[in-house]
CSV table of C-alpha atoms and ligand atoms in Angstrom, one decimal:
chain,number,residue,atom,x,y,z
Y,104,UNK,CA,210.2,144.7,161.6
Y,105,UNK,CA,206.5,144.1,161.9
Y,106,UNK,CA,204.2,144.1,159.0
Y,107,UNK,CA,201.1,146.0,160.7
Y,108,UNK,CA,197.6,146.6,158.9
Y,109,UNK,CA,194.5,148.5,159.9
Y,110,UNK,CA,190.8,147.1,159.0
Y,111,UNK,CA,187.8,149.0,159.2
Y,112,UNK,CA,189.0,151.0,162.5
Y,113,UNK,CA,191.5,148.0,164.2
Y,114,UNK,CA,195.6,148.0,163.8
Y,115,UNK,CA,197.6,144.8,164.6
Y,116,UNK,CA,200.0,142.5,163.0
Y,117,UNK,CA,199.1,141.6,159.2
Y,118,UNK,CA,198.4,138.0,160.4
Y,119,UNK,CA,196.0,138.7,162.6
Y,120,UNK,CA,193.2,140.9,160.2
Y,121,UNK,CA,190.7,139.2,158.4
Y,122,UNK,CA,187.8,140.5,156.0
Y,123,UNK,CA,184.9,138.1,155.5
Y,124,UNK,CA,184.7,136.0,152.6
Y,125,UNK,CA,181.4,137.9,151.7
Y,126,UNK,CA,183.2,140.9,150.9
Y,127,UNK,CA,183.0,142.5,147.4
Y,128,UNK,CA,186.6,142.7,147.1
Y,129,UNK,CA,186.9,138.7,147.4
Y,130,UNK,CA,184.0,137.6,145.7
Y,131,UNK,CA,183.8,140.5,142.6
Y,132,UNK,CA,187.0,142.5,142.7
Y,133,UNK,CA,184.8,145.1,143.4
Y,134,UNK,CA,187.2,147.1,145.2
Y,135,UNK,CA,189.9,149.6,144.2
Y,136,UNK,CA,193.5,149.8,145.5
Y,137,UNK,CA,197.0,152.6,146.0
Y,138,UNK,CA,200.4,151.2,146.5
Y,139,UNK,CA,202.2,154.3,148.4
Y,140,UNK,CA,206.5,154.5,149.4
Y,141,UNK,CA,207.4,156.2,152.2
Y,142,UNK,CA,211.3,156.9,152.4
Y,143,UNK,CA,212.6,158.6,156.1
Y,144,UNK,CA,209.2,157.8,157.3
Y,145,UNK,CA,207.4,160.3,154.9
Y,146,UNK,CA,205.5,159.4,151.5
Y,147,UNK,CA,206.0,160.5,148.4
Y,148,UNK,CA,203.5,162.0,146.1
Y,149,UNK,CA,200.8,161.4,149.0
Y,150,UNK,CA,198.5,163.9,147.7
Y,151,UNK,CA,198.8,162.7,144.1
Y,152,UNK,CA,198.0,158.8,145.7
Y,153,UNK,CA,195.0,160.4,147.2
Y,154,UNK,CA,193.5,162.0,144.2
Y,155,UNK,CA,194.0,158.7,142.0
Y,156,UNK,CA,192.3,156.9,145.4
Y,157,UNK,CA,189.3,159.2,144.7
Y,158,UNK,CA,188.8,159.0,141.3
Y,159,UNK,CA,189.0,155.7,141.4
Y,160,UNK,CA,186.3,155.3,144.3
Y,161,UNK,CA,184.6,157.6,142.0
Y,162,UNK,CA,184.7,155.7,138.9
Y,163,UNK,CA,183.0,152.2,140.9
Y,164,UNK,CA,180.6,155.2,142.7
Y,165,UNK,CA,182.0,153.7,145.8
Y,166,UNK,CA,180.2,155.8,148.9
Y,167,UNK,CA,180.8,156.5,152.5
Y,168,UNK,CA,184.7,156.2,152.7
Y,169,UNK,CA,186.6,158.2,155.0
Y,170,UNK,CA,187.8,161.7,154.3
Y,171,UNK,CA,191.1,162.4,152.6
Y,172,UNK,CA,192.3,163.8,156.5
Y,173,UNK,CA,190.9,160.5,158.4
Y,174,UNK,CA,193.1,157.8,155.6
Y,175,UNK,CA,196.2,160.3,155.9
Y,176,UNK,CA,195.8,159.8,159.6
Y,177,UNK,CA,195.2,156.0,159.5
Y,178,UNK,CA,198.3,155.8,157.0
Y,179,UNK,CA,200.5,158.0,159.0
Y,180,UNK,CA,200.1,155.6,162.3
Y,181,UNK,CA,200.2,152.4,160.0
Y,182,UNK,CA,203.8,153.8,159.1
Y,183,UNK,CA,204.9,154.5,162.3
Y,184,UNK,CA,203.4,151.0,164.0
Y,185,UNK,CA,205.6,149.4,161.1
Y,186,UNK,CA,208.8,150.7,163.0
Y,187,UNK,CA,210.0,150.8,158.9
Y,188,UNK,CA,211.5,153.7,157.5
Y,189,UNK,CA,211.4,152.6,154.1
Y,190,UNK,CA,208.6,151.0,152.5
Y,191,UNK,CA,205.5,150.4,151.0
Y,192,UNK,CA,201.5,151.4,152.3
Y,193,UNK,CA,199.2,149.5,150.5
Y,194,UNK,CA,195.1,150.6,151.0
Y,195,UNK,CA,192.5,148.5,149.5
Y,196,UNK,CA,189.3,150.1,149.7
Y,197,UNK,CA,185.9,147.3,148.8
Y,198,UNK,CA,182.2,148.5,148.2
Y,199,UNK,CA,181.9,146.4,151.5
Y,200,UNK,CA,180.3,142.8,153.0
Y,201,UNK,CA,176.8,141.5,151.3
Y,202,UNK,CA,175.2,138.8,150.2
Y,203,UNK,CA,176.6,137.2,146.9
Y,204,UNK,CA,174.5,139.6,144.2
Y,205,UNK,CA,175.7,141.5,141.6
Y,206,UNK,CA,174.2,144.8,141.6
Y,207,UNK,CA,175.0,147.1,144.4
Y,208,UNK,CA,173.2,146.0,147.7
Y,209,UNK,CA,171.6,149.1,149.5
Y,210,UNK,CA,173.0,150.5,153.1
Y,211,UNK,CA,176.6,148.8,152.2
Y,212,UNK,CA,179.6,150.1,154.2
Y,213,UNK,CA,183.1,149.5,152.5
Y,214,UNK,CA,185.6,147.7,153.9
Y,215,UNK,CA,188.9,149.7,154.6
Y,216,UNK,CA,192.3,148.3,154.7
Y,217,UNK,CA,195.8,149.1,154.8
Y,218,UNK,CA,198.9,147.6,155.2
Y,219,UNK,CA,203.0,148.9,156.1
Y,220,UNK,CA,205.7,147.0,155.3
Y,221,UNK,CA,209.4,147.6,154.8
Y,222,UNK,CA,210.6,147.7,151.3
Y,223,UNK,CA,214.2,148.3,150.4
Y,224,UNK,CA,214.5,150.7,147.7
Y,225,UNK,CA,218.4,150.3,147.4
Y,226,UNK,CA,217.9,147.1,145.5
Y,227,UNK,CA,216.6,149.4,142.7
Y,228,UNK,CA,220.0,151.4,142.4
Y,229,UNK,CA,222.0,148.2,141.8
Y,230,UNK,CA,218.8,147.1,139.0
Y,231,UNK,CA,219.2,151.1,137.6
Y,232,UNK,CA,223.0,150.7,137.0
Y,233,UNK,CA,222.5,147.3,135.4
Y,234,UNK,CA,219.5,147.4,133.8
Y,235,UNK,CA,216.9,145.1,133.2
Y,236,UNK,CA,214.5,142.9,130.9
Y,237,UNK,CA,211.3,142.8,129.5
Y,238,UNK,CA,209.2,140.6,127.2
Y,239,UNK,CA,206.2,141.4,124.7
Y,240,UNK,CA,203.2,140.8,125.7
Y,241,UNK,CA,199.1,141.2,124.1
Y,242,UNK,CA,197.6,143.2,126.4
Y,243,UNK,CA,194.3,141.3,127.2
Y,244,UNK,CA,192.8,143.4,130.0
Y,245,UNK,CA,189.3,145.6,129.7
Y,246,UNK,CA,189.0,148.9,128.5
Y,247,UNK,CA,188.7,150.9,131.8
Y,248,UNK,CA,192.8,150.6,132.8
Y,249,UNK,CA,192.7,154.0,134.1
Y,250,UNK,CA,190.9,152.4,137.4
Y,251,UNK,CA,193.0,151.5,139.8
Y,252,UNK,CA,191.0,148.2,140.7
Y,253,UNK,CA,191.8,144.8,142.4
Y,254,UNK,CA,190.8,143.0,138.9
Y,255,UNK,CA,194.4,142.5,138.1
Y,256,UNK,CA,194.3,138.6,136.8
Y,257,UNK,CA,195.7,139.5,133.3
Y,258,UNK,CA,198.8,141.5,134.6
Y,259,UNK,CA,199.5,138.7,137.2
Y,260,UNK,CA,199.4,136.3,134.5
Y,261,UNK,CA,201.4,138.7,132.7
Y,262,UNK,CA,203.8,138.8,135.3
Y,263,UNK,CA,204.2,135.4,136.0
Y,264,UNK,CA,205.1,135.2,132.2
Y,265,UNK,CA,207.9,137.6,132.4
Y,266,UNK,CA,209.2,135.9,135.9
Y,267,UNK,CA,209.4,132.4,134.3
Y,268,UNK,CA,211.3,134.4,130.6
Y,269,UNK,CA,213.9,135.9,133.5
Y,270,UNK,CA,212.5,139.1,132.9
Y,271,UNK,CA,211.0,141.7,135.4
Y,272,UNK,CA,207.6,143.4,133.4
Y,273,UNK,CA,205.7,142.9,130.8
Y,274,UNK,CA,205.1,145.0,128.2
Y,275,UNK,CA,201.8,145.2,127.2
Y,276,UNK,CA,200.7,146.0,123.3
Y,277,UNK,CA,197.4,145.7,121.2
Y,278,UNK,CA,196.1,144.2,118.4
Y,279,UNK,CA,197.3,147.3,116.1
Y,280,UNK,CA,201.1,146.9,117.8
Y,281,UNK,CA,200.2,149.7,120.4
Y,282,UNK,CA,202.4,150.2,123.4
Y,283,UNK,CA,200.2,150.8,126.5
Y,284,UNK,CA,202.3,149.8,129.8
Y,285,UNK,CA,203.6,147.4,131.5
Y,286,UNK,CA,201.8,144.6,134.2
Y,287,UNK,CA,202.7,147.1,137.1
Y,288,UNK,CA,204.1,150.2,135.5
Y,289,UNK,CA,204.2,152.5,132.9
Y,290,UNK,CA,206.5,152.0,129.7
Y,291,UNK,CA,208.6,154.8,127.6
Y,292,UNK,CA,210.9,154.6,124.6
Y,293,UNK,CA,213.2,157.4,124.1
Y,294,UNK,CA,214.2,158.6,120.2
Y,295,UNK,CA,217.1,159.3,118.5
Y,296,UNK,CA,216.3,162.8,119.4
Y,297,UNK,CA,216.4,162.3,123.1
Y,298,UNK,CA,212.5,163.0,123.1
Y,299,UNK,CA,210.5,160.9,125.7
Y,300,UNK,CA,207.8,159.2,124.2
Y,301,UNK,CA,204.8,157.7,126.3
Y,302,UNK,CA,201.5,156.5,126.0
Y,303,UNK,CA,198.8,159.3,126.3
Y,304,UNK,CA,196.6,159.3,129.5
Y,305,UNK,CA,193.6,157.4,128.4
Y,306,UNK,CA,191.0,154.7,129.2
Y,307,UNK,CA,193.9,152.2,128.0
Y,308,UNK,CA,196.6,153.1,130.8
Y,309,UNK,CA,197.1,153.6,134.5
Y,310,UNK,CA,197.6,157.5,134.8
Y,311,UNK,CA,201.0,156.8,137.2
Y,312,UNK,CA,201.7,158.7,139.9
Y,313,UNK,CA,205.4,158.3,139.3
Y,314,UNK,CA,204.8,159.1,135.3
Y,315,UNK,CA,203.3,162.1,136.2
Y,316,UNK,CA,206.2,162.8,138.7
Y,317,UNK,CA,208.7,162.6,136.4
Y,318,UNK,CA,207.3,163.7,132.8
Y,319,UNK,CA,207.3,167.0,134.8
Y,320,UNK,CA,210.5,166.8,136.0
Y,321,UNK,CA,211.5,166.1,131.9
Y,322,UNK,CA,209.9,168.7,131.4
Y,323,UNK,CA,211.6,171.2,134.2
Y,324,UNK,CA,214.4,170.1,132.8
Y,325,UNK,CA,214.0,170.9,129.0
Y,326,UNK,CA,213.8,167.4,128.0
Y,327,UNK,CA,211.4,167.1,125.8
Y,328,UNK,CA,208.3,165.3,125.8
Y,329,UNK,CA,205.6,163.7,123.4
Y,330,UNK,CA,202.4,161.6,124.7
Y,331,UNK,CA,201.9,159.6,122.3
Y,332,UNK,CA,201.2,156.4,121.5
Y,333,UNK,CA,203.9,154.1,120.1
Y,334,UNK,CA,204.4,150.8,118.5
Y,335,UNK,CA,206.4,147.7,119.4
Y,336,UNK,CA,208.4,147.8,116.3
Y,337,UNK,CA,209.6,151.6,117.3
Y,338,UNK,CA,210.1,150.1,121.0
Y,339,UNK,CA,212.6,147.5,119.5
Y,340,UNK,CA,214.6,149.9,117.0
Y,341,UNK,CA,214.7,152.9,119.8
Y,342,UNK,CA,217.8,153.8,121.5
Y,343,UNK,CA,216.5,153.6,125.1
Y,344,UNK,CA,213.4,152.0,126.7
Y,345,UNK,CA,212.7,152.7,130.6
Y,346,UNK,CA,209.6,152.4,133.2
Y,347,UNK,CA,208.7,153.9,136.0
Y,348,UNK,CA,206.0,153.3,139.0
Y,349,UNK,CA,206.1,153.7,142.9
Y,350,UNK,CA,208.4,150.5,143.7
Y,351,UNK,CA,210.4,150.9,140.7
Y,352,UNK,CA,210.9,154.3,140.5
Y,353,UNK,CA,212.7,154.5,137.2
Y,354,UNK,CA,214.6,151.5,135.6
Y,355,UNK,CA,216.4,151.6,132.1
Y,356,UNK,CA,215.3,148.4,129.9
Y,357,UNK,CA,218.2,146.7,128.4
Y,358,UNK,CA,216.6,143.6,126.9
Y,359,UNK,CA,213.0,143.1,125.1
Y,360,UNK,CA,212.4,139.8,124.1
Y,361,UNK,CA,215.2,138.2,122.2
Y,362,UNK,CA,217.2,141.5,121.5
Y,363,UNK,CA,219.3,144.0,123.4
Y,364,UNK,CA,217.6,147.4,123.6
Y,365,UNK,CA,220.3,150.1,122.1
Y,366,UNK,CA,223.5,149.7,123.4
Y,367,UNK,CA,222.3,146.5,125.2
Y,368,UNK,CA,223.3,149.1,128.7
Y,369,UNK,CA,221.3,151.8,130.6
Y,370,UNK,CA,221.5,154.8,128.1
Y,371,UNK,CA,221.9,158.7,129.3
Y,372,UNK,CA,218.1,159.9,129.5
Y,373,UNK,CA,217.0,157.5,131.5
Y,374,UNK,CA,220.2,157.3,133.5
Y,375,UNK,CA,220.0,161.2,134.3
Y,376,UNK,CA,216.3,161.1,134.8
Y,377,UNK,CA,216.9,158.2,137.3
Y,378,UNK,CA,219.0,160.6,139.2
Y,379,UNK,CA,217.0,163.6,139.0
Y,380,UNK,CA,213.9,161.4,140.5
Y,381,UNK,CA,216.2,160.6,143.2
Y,382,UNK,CA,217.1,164.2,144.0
Y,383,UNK,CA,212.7,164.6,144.3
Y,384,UNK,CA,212.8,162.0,146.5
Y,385,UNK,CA,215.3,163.6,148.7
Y,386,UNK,CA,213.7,166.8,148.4
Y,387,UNK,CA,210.0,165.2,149.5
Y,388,UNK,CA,211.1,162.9,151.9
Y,389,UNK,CA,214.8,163.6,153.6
Y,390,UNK,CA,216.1,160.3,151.7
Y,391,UNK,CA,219.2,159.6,150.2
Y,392,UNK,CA,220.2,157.3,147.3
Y,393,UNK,CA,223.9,158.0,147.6
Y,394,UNK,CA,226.3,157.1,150.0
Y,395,UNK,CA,226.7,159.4,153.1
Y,396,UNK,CA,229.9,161.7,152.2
Y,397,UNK,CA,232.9,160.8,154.4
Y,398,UNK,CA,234.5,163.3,156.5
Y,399,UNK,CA,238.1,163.6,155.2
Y,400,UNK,CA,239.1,164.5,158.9
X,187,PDD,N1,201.3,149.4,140.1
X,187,PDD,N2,200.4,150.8,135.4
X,187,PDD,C1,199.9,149.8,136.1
X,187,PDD,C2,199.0,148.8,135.4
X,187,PDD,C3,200.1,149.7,137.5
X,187,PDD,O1,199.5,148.7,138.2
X,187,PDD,C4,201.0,150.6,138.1
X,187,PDD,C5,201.2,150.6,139.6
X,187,PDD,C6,201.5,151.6,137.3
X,187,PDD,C7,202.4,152.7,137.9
X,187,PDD,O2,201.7,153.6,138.7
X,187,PDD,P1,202.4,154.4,139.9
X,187,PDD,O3,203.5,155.1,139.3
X,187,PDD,O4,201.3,155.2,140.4
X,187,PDD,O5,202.9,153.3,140.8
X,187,PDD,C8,201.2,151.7,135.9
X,187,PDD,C9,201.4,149.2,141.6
X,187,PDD,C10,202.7,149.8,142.1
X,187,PDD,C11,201.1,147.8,142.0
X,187,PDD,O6,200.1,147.3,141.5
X,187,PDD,O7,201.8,147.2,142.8
């Protein structure tokens, strides 16, 4: 299946587009960034990506990009080019090409890019039923994490951390043992209760699409909810840990560190709110975690 990607107006393969080593994205990170699925060929939460996008463009006073109907339209061919049904858009959106300067030059045009590429979501059933691991980390980024920008060097360090510990995320905490999130995702713990508990939105965390999907499906649900900050120490002693983002969407967290997290297995909330974000899926998009029924005749 071909990886396809547009820049600034041209489609072709992924190998074939370039941006010059002048642009803002390369030289400052001054660029900002979505990661959209698409499942059956149609995205999910597309309107919520577009209003982070904005924001986001927003925050950086990034001018001049094109409207929320042109980058649906660009996305929507990107998807079908990539002859994927499944998988991931990613748009990268630079305050454009100029001379190496700090401030912003005048009469800049940014640089718009996207890319489609399969991504197989079915992996993330087997990691759901199983579980996986995390490890503690400080969380040494700056204080505007509510941006979606291309800055990301402390979470791929981050990362690269938890890949080398056999873990998949790192969960990020402050100086005062503050929870915020994870590298790429947002973190919960769940009490003895059954209550969710998660970060509040603030300067300190991305405000996740798939959070926001599925604190209100908690919510619909009459499971009950607190944003709120946490610590590590009630991360390690709580009953169920979980995480969600675009790619993930939800996975139960079995390990942290050194120590099995409850049970040491996926636990119930997160386990029925794993399905239920499933059944939104298939109500967005057409998609289907579980196997096709078989016809008995
Ligand atoms: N990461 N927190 C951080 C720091 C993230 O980078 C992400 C997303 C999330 C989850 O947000 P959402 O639910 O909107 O995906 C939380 C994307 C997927 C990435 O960088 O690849």
């Amino acid at each position: 299946m071909p990886a396809v990607a547009y820049t600034n107006g041209r489609y072709g393969p992924i190998a074939d587009a370039a941006v010059s080593i002048d642009d803002r994205g390369f030289q400052f990170a001054d660029s900002v960034y979505e990661v959209a699925a698409f499942l059956n060929g149609r995205f999910v939460d597309w309107g919520k990506h577009l209003w982070r996008l904005n924001r986001s463009l927003a925050a950086l006073h990034i001018r001049g990009v094109p409207s929320d109907a042109a980058l649906s339209a660009i996305a929507n061919r990107l998807v079908a080019q990539s002859r994927a049904t499944d998988g991931l858009l990613y748009i990268q959106i630079s305050r454009g090409v100029a001379r190496r300067d700090h401030p912003f030059p005048a009469n800049i045009r940014p640089t718009v890019v996207m890319t489609a590429r399969h991504f197989d979501f079915t992996q993330r059933i087997g990691q759901q039923k199983a579980g996986i691991a995390v490890i503690s980390l400080p969380d040494q980024r700056w204080a505007r994490c509510d941006i979606k920008t291309t800055g990301l060097l402390p979470a791929v360090l981050a990362k690269q951390e938890a890949r080398q510990a056999h873990a998949f995320e790192a969960m990020f905490h402050l100086p005062d043992g503050t929870v915020t999130e994870g590298g790429s995702t947002n973190m919960y713990m769940v009490d003895k209760a059954g209550t969710i508990i998660t970060h509040p939105i603030s300067a300190r965390i991305l405000p996740g699409i798939a959070r926001d999907t599925l604190l209100g499906i908690a919510r619909a649900n009459q499971i009950r909810v607190e944003e709120r900050a946490f610590s590590i120490e009630e991360a390690r002693a709580a009953p169920e840990l979980f995480l969600t983002s675009t790619t993930a969407p939800l996975l139960p967290i079995v390990r942290l560190d050194d120590a099995a997290v409850g049970t040491g297995k996926p636990g119930p909330v997160a386990t029925g709110l794993a399905e239920h974000l499933w059944d939104e899926v298939q109500r967005q998009t057409g998609w289907s975690a579980r196997p096709a029924t078989v016809s008995a005749f």
